[in-house]
């Protein structure tokens, strides 16, 4: 089940469940990993492997990172939404919902690897939660943002500032959200963002925000932790006695 929508050192991506993360005190059931700049393909593979290997007691994880320039096209995506590509940016077909979007340096990406039933969450509720966390983060900086009916994501005066996309397998989510902080928005002009011709994209920097991706990431993380429902107790399997 799914739903929408160069010149930097690349940090090594840890093996699923290992390294570069710690249980967060504000959300003790979540391992938070701050991964730096990571190529898209290994990040996607790590999410898939982690999700496939999950067990009932596996801690949820939130990954904060950036990607080098890449276009990603969702399951129902149409290639014609890539209008031009003068920079030769890679195009990756992926398993989330939604159409085409762009990731690049200066954009905060948060991947939410969450066991939904364990938190009594439905997919739509997780989407709304992510949108609210972004809206609250932007409000911290004095930016009034909102949802748009029928078009998942977060908007400022009708212009898109954040995109969402999820994949859910056996009740566990992966992929997540992307918030434009101080990214170069030029590549968005080469696509129909999320399949909408003429949709304008904006970034936090356009509204006078000086904080970098890492600082914004910590604010977003705090709101995600606050909004995530607590985990329900996992019942032990009955013994044979």
mmCIF file of C-alpha atoms in Angstrom:
data_model
loop_
_atom_site.group_PDB
_atom_site.id
_atom_site.type_symbol
_atom_site.label_atom_id
_atom_site.label_comp_id
_atom_site.label_asym_id
_atom_site.label_seq_id
_atom_site.Cartn_x
_atom_site.Cartn_y
_atom_site.Cartn_z
ATOM 1 C CA UNK A 1 0.000 0.000 0.000
ATOM 2 C CA UNK A 2 1.344 3.423 -0.807
ATOM 3 C CA UNK A 3 0.482 7.097 -0.818
ATOM 4 C CA UNK A 4 1.878 10.322 -2.207
ATOM 5 C CA UNK A 5 3.434 12.690 -2.997
ATOM 6 C CA UNK A 6 27.777 17.470 -6.175
ATOM 7 C CA UNK A 7 30.602 18.831 -4.145
ATOM 8 C CA UNK A 8 29.363 17.150 -0.977
ATOM 9 C CA UNK A 9 30.877 14.264 0.900
ATOM 10 C CA UNK A 10 28.604 11.223 1.137
ATOM 11 C CA UNK A 11 28.290 9.683 4.589
ATOM 12 C CA UNK A 12 28.340 5.904 4.830
ATOM 13 C CA UNK A 13 24.920 4.359 5.339
ATOM 14 C CA UNK A 14 24.841 2.001 8.329
ATOM 15 C CA UNK A 15 23.462 -1.481 8.028
ATOM 16 C CA UNK A 16 19.801 -1.664 9.021
ATOM 17 C CA UNK A 17 19.481 -1.636 12.791
ATOM 18 C CA UNK A 18 23.172 -0.915 13.288
ATOM 19 C CA UNK A 19 25.287 2.136 13.962
ATOM 20 C CA UNK A 20 24.758 5.885 13.649
ATOM 21 C CA UNK A 21 21.615 5.789 15.762
ATOM 22 C CA UNK A 22 20.442 5.835 19.333
ATOM 23 C CA UNK A 23 17.211 5.497 21.237
ATOM 24 C CA UNK A 24 15.930 9.019 21.639
ATOM 25 C CA UNK A 25 14.999 10.082 25.167
ATOM 26 C CA UNK A 26 11.964 12.030 23.975
ATOM 27 C CA UNK A 27 10.720 9.034 21.978
ATOM 28 C CA UNK A 28 12.289 5.960 23.614
ATOM 29 C CA UNK A 29 10.686 3.583 21.130
ATOM 30 C CA UNK A 30 12.382 5.347 18.176
ATOM 31 C CA UNK A 31 15.949 4.996 17.013
ATOM 32 C CA UNK A 32 17.027 8.294 15.438
ATOM 33 C CA UNK A 33 19.722 8.200 12.755
ATOM 34 C CA UNK A 34 21.333 11.372 11.461
ATOM 35 C CA UNK A 35 22.964 10.142 8.273
ATOM 36 C CA UNK A 36 24.272 13.222 6.475
ATOM 37 C CA UNK A 37 24.335 13.049 2.662
ATOM 38 C CA UNK A 38 23.501 9.589 1.313
ATOM 39 C CA UNK A 39 23.062 8.361 -2.268
ATOM 40 C CA UNK A 40 19.441 7.504 -2.984
ATOM 41 C CA UNK A 41 19.784 3.880 -4.134
ATOM 42 C CA UNK A 42 21.556 2.531 -1.024
ATOM 43 C CA UNK A 43 19.164 4.449 1.229
ATOM 44 C CA UNK A 44 16.183 2.876 -0.540
ATOM 45 C CA UNK A 45 17.700 -0.588 -0.312
ATOM 46 C CA UNK A 46 18.458 -0.115 3.394
ATOM 47 C CA UNK A 47 14.829 0.864 4.052
ATOM 48 C CA UNK A 48 13.580 -2.201 2.199
ATOM 49 C CA UNK A 49 15.954 -4.553 4.001
ATOM 50 C CA UNK A 50 15.137 -3.060 7.403
ATOM 51 C CA UNK A 51 11.392 -3.332 6.789
ATOM 52 C CA UNK A 52 11.597 -6.918 5.503
ATOM 53 C CA UNK A 53 13.648 -7.997 8.521
ATOM 54 C CA UNK A 54 11.440 -6.355 11.162
ATOM 55 C CA UNK A 55 10.150 -8.405 14.065
ATOM 56 C CA UNK A 56 7.488 -7.618 16.660
ATOM 57 C CA UNK A 57 10.036 -6.077 19.023
ATOM 58 C CA UNK A 58 12.046 -4.141 16.420
ATOM 59 C CA UNK A 59 12.301 -0.478 17.408
ATOM 60 C CA UNK A 60 10.876 2.079 15.012
ATOM 61 C CA UNK A 61 13.428 4.333 13.323
ATOM 62 C CA UNK A 62 13.499 7.894 11.994
ATOM 63 C CA UNK A 63 16.291 8.718 9.545
ATOM 64 C CA UNK A 64 17.314 12.319 8.889
ATOM 65 C CA UNK A 65 19.422 12.847 5.774
ATOM 66 C CA UNK A 66 19.976 14.610 2.466
ATOM 67 C CA UNK A 67 20.433 13.156 -1.005
ATOM 68 C CA UNK A 68 22.657 14.193 -3.902
ATOM 69 C CA UNK A 69 20.573 15.416 -6.871
ATOM 70 C CA UNK A 70 18.063 12.766 -7.971
ATOM 71 C CA UNK A 71 14.593 12.584 -9.489
ATOM 72 C CA UNK A 72 12.331 9.848 -8.120
ATOM 73 C CA UNK A 73 9.222 8.547 -9.860
ATOM 74 C CA UNK A 74 6.515 6.748 -7.868
ATOM 75 C CA UNK A 75 4.680 3.573 -8.806
ATOM 76 C CA UNK A 76 2.001 5.336 -10.831
ATOM 77 C CA UNK A 77 4.424 7.949 -12.115
ATOM 78 C CA UNK A 78 4.408 9.062 -15.735
ATOM 79 C CA UNK A 79 7.712 9.713 -17.472
ATOM 80 C CA UNK A 80 6.277 12.702 -19.339
ATOM 81 C CA UNK A 81 6.305 14.660 -16.079
ATOM 82 C CA UNK A 82 10.085 14.912 -16.534
ATOM 83 C CA UNK A 83 10.034 17.819 -18.984
ATOM 84 C CA UNK A 84 13.782 18.241 -19.447
ATOM 85 C CA UNK A 85 16.996 17.230 -17.733
ATOM 86 C CA UNK A 86 19.886 19.421 -18.891
ATOM 87 C CA UNK A 87 22.008 18.468 -15.885
ATOM 88 C CA UNK A 88 21.633 14.722 -16.462
ATOM 89 C CA UNK A 89 20.255 14.131 -12.974
ATOM 90 C CA UNK A 90 19.547 10.417 -12.350
ATOM 91 C CA UNK A 91 15.914 9.280 -12.521
ATOM 92 C CA UNK A 92 15.009 6.417 -10.177
ATOM 93 C CA UNK A 93 11.741 4.462 -10.403
ATOM 94 C CA UNK A 94 10.678 3.572 -6.871
ATOM 95 C CA UNK A 95 7.930 1.846 -4.889
ATOM 96 C CA UNK A 96 6.317 4.761 -3.070
ATOM 97 C CA UNK A 97 3.083 6.389 -4.116
ATOM 98 C CA UNK A 98 2.921 9.599 -6.070
ATOM 99 C CA UNK A 99 4.454 11.004 -9.225
ATOM 100 C CA UNK A 100 7.831 12.663 -9.795
ATOM 101 C CA UNK A 101 9.789 14.755 -7.329
ATOM 102 C CA UNK A 102 13.321 16.029 -6.866
ATOM 103 C CA UNK A 103 15.745 15.508 -3.985
ATOM 104 C CA UNK A 104 18.999 17.380 -3.577
ATOM 105 C CA UNK A 105 21.369 19.068 -1.128
ATOM 106 C CA UNK A 106 19.667 21.630 1.067
ATOM 107 C CA UNK A 107 16.501 19.551 1.292
ATOM 108 C CA UNK A 108 15.717 17.831 4.596
ATOM 109 C CA UNK A 109 14.586 14.237 4.117
ATOM 110 C CA UNK A 110 13.021 12.298 6.983
ATOM 111 C CA UNK A 111 12.280 8.608 6.536
ATOM 112 C CA UNK A 112 9.790 7.117 8.997
ATOM 113 C CA UNK A 113 10.139 3.383 9.536
ATOM 114 C CA UNK A 114 7.134 2.844 11.751
ATOM 115 C CA UNK A 115 5.146 -0.225 12.841
ATOM 116 C CA UNK A 116 1.677 1.271 12.371
ATOM 117 C CA UNK A 117 -0.491 -1.328 14.179
ATOM 118 C CA UNK A 118 1.798 -1.183 17.208
ATOM 119 C CA UNK A 119 0.990 2.533 17.512
ATOM 120 C CA UNK A 120 -2.675 2.101 16.479
ATOM 121 C CA UNK A 121 -1.982 4.289 13.430
ATOM 122 C CA UNK A 122 -3.666 4.109 10.048
ATOM 123 C CA UNK A 123 -1.800 5.142 6.905
ATOM 124 C CA UNK A 124 -3.873 8.291 6.439
ATOM 125 C CA UNK A 125 -3.256 9.233 10.071
ATOM 126 C CA UNK A 126 0.499 8.936 9.564
ATOM 127 C CA UNK A 127 0.258 11.171 6.487
ATOM 128 C CA UNK A 128 -1.654 13.791 8.483
ATOM 129 C CA UNK A 129 0.864 13.462 11.322
ATOM 130 C CA UNK A 130 3.793 14.113 8.984
ATOM 131 C CA UNK A 131 2.038 17.095 7.445
ATOM 132 C CA UNK A 132 1.284 18.514 10.887
ATOM 133 C CA UNK A 133 4.895 18.075 12.018
ATOM 134 C CA UNK A 134 6.036 20.067 8.975
ATOM 135 C CA UNK A 135 3.387 22.750 9.524
ATOM 136 C CA UNK A 136 4.432 23.085 13.170
ATOM 137 C CA UNK A 137 8.120 23.236 12.225
ATOM 138 C CA UNK A 138 7.445 26.018 9.747
ATOM 139 C CA UNK A 139 5.350 27.852 12.352
ATOM 140 C CA UNK A 140 8.416 27.849 14.618
ATOM 141 C CA UNK A 141 10.034 30.057 11.966
ATOM 142 C CA UNK A 142 7.004 32.288 11.472
ATOM 143 C CA UNK A 143 5.934 30.629 8.205
ATOM 144 C CA UNK A 144 2.194 29.991 7.838
ATOM 145 C CA UNK A 145 1.743 26.696 6.001
ATOM 146 C CA UNK A 146 -1.244 24.516 5.202
ATOM 147 C CA UNK A 147 -2.494 21.325 3.625
ATOM 148 C CA UNK A 148 -4.241 21.180 0.264
ATOM 149 C CA UNK A 149 -7.212 18.865 -0.312
ATOM 150 C CA UNK A 150 -6.391 16.007 -2.660
ATOM 151 C CA UNK A 151 -2.706 16.950 -2.930
ATOM 152 C CA UNK A 152 -0.611 15.488 -0.091
ATOM 153 C CA UNK A 153 2.193 17.733 1.072
ATOM 154 C CA UNK A 154 2.557 21.126 2.709
ATOM 155 C CA UNK A 155 2.030 24.474 0.989
ATOM 156 C CA UNK A 156 2.750 28.148 1.647
ATOM 157 C CA UNK A 157 0.314 30.478 -0.136
ATOM 158 C CA UNK A 158 -0.361 27.703 -2.659
ATOM 159 C CA UNK A 159 3.314 26.944 -3.363
ATOM 160 C CA UNK A 160 4.699 23.560 -2.345
ATOM 161 C CA UNK A 161 7.408 23.526 0.305
ATOM 162 C CA UNK A 162 7.303 19.851 1.331
ATOM 163 C CA UNK A 163 6.425 16.544 -0.338
ATOM 164 C CA UNK A 164 5.296 13.238 1.155
ATOM 165 C CA UNK A 165 5.438 9.661 -0.050
ATOM 166 C CA UNK A 166 4.979 6.364 1.786
ATOM 167 C CA UNK A 167 5.092 2.656 1.199
ATOM 168 C CA UNK A 168 3.535 0.281 3.740
ATOM 169 C CA UNK A 169 4.322 -3.423 3.863
ATOM 170 C CA UNK A 170 2.792 -5.742 6.446
ATOM 171 C CA UNK A 171 1.762 -2.717 8.482
ATOM 172 C CA UNK A 172 5.213 -1.106 8.496
ATOM 173 C CA UNK A 173 5.970 2.162 6.716
ATOM 174 C CA UNK A 174 9.036 3.418 4.923
ATOM 175 C CA UNK A 175 9.893 6.465 2.783
ATOM 176 C CA UNK A 176 8.608 9.684 4.358
ATOM 177 C CA UNK A 177 8.891 13.418 3.695
ATOM 178 C CA UNK A 178 11.112 16.033 2.070
ATOM 179 C CA UNK A 179 11.194 19.676 3.216
ATOM 180 C CA UNK A 180 12.934 22.356 1.154
ATOM 181 C CA UNK A 181 15.260 24.302 3.461
ATOM 182 C CA UNK A 182 17.871 26.042 1.294
ATOM 183 C CA UNK A 183 17.964 23.738 -1.737
ATOM 184 C CA UNK A 184 18.580 24.922 -5.295
ATOM 185 C CA UNK A 185 15.046 24.760 -6.713
ATOM 186 C CA UNK A 186 16.103 24.920 -10.378
ATOM 187 C CA UNK A 187 15.492 21.181 -11.045
ATOM 188 C CA UNK A 188 11.873 21.545 -9.918
ATOM 189 C CA UNK A 189 11.411 23.709 -13.010
ATOM 190 C CA UNK A 190 12.342 20.730 -15.175
ATOM 191 C CA UNK A 191 9.457 18.579 -13.909
ATOM 192 C CA UNK A 192 5.755 18.740 -13.136
ATOM 193 C CA UNK A 193 6.236 18.403 -9.365
ATOM 194 C CA UNK A 194 4.106 15.531 -8.069
ATOM 195 C CA UNK A 195 2.439 15.473 -11.493
ATOM 196 C CA UNK A 196 0.996 19.005 -11.321
ATOM 197 C CA UNK A 197 1.973 21.213 -14.296
ATOM 198 C CA UNK A 198 2.967 24.699 -13.238
ATOM 199 C CA UNK A 199 3.120 23.928 -9.517
ATOM 200 C CA UNK A 200 5.570 26.343 -7.887
ATOM 201 C CA UNK A 201 7.965 25.146 -5.224
ATOM 202 C CA UNK A 202 9.472 27.267 -2.479
ATOM 203 C CA UNK A 203 12.005 26.818 0.309
ATOM 204 C CA UNK A 204 12.385 28.055 3.859
ATOM 205 C CA UNK A 205 15.312 30.234 2.810
ATOM 206 C CA UNK A 206 12.882 32.280 0.673
ATOM 207 C CA UNK A 207 11.173 33.364 3.887
ATOM 208 C CA UNK A 208 14.332 34.527 5.625
ATOM 209 C CA UNK A 209 15.182 31.313 7.482
ATOM 210 C CA UNK A 210 18.933 31.114 8.062
ATOM 211 C CA UNK A 211 19.052 27.756 9.894
ATOM 212 C CA UNK A 212 20.684 24.910 8.000
ATOM 213 C CA UNK A 213 19.244 21.479 7.264
ATOM 214 C CA UNK A 214 20.607 19.954 10.473
ATOM 215 C CA UNK A 215 19.033 22.613 12.696
ATOM 216 C CA UNK A 216 15.679 22.394 10.932
ATOM 217 C CA UNK A 217 15.906 18.611 11.191
ATOM 218 C CA UNK A 218 16.110 18.772 14.970
ATOM 219 C CA UNK A 219 12.998 20.946 15.128
ATOM 220 C CA UNK A 220 11.112 18.619 12.800
ATOM 221 C CA UNK A 221 12.252 15.614 14.806
ATOM 222 C CA UNK A 222 10.883 17.146 17.986
ATOM 223 C CA UNK A 223 7.467 17.623 16.419
ATOM 224 C CA UNK A 224 7.420 14.092 14.976
ATOM 225 C CA UNK A 225 8.278 12.674 18.393
ATOM 226 C CA UNK A 226 5.569 14.744 20.060
ATOM 227 C CA UNK A 227 2.896 13.685 17.570
ATOM 228 C CA UNK A 228 3.700 9.972 17.262
ATOM 229 C CA UNK A 229 1.315 7.920 19.421
ATOM 230 C CA UNK A 230 2.927 5.729 22.086
ATOM 231 C CA UNK A 231 3.537 2.102 21.305
ATOM 232 C CA UNK A 232 1.072 -0.441 22.563
ATOM 233 C CA UNK A 233 2.453 -3.262 24.670
ATOM 234 C CA UNK A 234 3.369 -6.322 22.633
ATOM 235 C CA UNK A 235 1.622 -9.382 24.035
ATOM 236 C CA UNK A 236 3.860 -12.331 24.741
ATOM 237 C CA UNK A 237 3.093 -15.513 22.856
ATOM 238 C CA UNK A 238 1.295 -18.056 25.079
ATOM 239 C CA UNK A 239 3.533 -20.738 26.515
ATOM 240 C CA UNK A 240 2.935 -24.399 25.880
ATOM 241 C CA UNK A 241 2.345 -25.146 29.541
#
